[in-house]
Coordinates of C-alpha atoms in Angstrom, one line a residue:
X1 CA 16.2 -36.9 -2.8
X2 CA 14.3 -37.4 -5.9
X3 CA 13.7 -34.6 -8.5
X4 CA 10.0 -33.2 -9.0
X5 CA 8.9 -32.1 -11.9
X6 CA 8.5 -28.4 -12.2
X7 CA 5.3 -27.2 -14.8
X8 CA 5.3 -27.6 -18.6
X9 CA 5.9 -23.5 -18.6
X10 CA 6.9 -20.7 -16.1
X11 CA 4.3 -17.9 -15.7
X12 CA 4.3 -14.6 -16.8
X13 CA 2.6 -11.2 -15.3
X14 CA 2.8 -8.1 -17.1
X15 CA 3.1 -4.6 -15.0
X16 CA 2.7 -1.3 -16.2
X17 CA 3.1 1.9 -14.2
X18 CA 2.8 5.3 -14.3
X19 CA 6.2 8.0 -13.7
X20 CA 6.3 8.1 -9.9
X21 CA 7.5 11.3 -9.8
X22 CA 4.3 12.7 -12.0
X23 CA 2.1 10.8 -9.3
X24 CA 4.2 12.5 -6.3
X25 CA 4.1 15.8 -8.4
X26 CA 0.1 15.7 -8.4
X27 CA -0.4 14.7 -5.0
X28 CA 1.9 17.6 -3.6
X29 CA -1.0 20.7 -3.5
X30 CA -4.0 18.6 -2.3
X31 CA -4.6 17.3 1.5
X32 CA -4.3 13.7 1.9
X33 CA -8.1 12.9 1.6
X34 CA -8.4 14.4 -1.7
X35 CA -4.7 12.7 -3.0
X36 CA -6.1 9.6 -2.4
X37 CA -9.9 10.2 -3.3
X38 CA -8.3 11.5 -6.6
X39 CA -6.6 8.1 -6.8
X40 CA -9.8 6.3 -6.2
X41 CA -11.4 8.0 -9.3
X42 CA -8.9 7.8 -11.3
X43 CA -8.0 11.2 -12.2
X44 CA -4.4 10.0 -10.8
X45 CA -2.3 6.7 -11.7
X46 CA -2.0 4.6 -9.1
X47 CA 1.9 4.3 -7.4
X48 CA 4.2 1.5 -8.9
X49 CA 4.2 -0.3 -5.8
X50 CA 0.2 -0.6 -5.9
X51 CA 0.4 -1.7 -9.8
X52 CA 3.3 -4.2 -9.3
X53 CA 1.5 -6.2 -6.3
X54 CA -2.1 -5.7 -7.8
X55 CA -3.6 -3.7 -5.0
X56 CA -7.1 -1.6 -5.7
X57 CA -7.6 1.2 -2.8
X58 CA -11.2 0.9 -2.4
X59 CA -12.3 3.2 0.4
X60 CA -10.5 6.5 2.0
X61 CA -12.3 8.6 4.6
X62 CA -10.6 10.7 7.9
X63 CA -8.7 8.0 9.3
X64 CA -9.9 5.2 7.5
X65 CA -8.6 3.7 4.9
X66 CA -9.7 0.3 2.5
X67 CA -7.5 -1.7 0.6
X68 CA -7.8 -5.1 -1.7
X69 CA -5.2 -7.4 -3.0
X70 CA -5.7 -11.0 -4.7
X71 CA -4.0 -13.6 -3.2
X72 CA -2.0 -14.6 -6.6
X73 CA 0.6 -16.9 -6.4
X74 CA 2.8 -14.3 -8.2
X75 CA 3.1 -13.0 -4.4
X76 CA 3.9 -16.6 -3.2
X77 CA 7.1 -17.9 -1.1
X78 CA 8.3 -21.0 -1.4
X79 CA 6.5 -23.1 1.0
X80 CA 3.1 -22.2 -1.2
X81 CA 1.4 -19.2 0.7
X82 CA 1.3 -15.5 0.1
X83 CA 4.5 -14.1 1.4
X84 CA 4.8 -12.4 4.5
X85 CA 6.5 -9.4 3.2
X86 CA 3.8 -9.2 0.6
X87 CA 1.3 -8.7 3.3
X88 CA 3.1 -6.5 5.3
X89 CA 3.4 -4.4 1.9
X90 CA -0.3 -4.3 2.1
X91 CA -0.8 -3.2 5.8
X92 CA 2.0 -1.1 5.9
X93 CA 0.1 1.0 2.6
X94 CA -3.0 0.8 4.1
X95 CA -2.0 2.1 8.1
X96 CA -0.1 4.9 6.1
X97 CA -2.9 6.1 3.6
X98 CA -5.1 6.3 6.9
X99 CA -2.8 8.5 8.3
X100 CA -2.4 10.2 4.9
X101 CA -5.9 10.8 4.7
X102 CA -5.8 13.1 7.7
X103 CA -3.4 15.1 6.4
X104 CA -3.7 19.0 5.1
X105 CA -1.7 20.0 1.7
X106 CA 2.3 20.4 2.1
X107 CA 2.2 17.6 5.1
X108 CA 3.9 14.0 4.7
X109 CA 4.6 11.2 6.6
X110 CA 7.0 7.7 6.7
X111 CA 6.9 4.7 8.5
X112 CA 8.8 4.7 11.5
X113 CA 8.3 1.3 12.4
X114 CA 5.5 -1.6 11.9
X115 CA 4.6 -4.6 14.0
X116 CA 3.0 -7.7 12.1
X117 CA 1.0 -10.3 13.8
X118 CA 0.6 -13.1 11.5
X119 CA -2.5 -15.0 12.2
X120 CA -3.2 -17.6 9.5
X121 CA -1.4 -18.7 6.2
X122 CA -3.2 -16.7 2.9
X123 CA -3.2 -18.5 -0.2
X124 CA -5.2 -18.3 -3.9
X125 CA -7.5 -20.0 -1.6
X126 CA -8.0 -17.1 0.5
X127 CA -9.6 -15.2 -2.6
X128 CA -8.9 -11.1 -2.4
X129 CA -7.5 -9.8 1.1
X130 CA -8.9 -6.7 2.4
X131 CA -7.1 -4.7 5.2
X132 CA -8.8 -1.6 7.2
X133 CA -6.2 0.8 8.5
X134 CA -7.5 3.2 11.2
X135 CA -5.8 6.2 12.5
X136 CA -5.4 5.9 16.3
X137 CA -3.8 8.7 17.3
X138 CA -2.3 12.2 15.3
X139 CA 0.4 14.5 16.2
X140 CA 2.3 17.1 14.9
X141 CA 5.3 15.2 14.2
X142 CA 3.9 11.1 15.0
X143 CA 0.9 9.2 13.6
X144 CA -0.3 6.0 15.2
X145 CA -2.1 3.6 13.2
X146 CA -3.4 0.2 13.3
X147 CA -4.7 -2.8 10.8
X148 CA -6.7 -5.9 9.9
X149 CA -6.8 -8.2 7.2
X150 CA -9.3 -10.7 6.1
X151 CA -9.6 -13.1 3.6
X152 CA -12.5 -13.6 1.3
X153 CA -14.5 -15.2 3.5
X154 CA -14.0 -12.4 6.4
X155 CA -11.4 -14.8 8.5
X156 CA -8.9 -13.1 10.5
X157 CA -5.1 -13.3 8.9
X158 CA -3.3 -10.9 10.3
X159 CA -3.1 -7.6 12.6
X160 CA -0.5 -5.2 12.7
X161 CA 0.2 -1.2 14.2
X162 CA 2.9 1.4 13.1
X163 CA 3.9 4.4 14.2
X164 CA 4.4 7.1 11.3
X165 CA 7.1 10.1 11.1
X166 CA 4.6 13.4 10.3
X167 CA 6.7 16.0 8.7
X168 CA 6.3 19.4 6.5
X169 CA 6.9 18.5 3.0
X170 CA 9.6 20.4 0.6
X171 CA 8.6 23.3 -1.5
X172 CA 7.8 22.0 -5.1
X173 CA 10.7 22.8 -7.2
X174 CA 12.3 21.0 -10.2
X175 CA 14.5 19.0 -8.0
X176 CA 11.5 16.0 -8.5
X177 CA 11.7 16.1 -11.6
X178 CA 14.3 14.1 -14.1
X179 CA 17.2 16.3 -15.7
X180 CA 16.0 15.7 -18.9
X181 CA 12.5 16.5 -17.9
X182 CA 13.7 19.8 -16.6
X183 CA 12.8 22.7 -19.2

């Protein structure tokens, strides 16, 4: 097998992020809506997670939730599309932010599971995804919630559900924060 050439120079990106814990600190005393209408604005640093991949939360109402991510090839596998993980990244955000945004202060949630239907390949070509997540159903200990993503153009690239552990958070305390952070 012959040898290709590979470019005349690798690439580079540059992330910054904000202390996670700071971020989780912030978000403990509001509902869910307002944590991530806060984030919207602004007036609180976006997770690492949402800097390293390039996401921009765009929308957050009661069970809805917007999200948008370029298709860079940064997030690309090695066949030359947007990775799959990278995608589920985005929809598994997006499904639990709508859930988030139901919410009240001192509530949380994880993912339990998530189911990915892949519909069509995403690539630079695709411009900036979007994915919806919509709250489908709330209870006092499980959250189901569902997603879409489209590409620039408003195609169809992939679906996918998850089903969210709901769960009192723990009292603020210093125990967040770093032992040299600690007064």
């Amino acid at each position: 097998m012959a040898a290709t050439s590979l470019p005349e120079a690798p690439r580079e990106r540059r992330v910054t992020w904000s202390d996670p814990r700071a971020i989780a600190r912030a978000g403990q005393g509001l509902a869910g809506l307002d944590f991530l209408r806060a984030l919207i604005a602004g007036e609180v640093p976006p997770p690492p997670i949402v800097a390293l991949m390039g996401i921009t939360l765009a929308e957050a109402e009661p069970g809805r939730v917007t999200m948008r991510m370029p298709a860079g090839e940064y997030l690309y596998n090695p066949i030359g599309s947007v990775h799959g993980g990278a995608l589920a990244t985005l929809l598994d955000s997006v499904m639990g932010c709508a859930v988030h945004s139901t919410l009240p202060a001192g509530r949380g949630y994880t993912t339990l599971e998530i189911k990915v239907n892949y519909l069509r390949a995403v690539t630079e070509g695709s411009g900036c995804v979007t994915a919806i997540g919509r709250l489908i159903h709330a209870g006092r200990r499980q959250a189901v919630a569902e997603a879409s993503l489209t590409d620039e153009a408003g195609r169809l690239c992939a679906t996918a559900s998850t089903t969210c552990l709901v769960f009192d958070l723990p009292a603020r305390d210093d125990r967040s924060i770093r032992p040299e952070e600690r007064p």
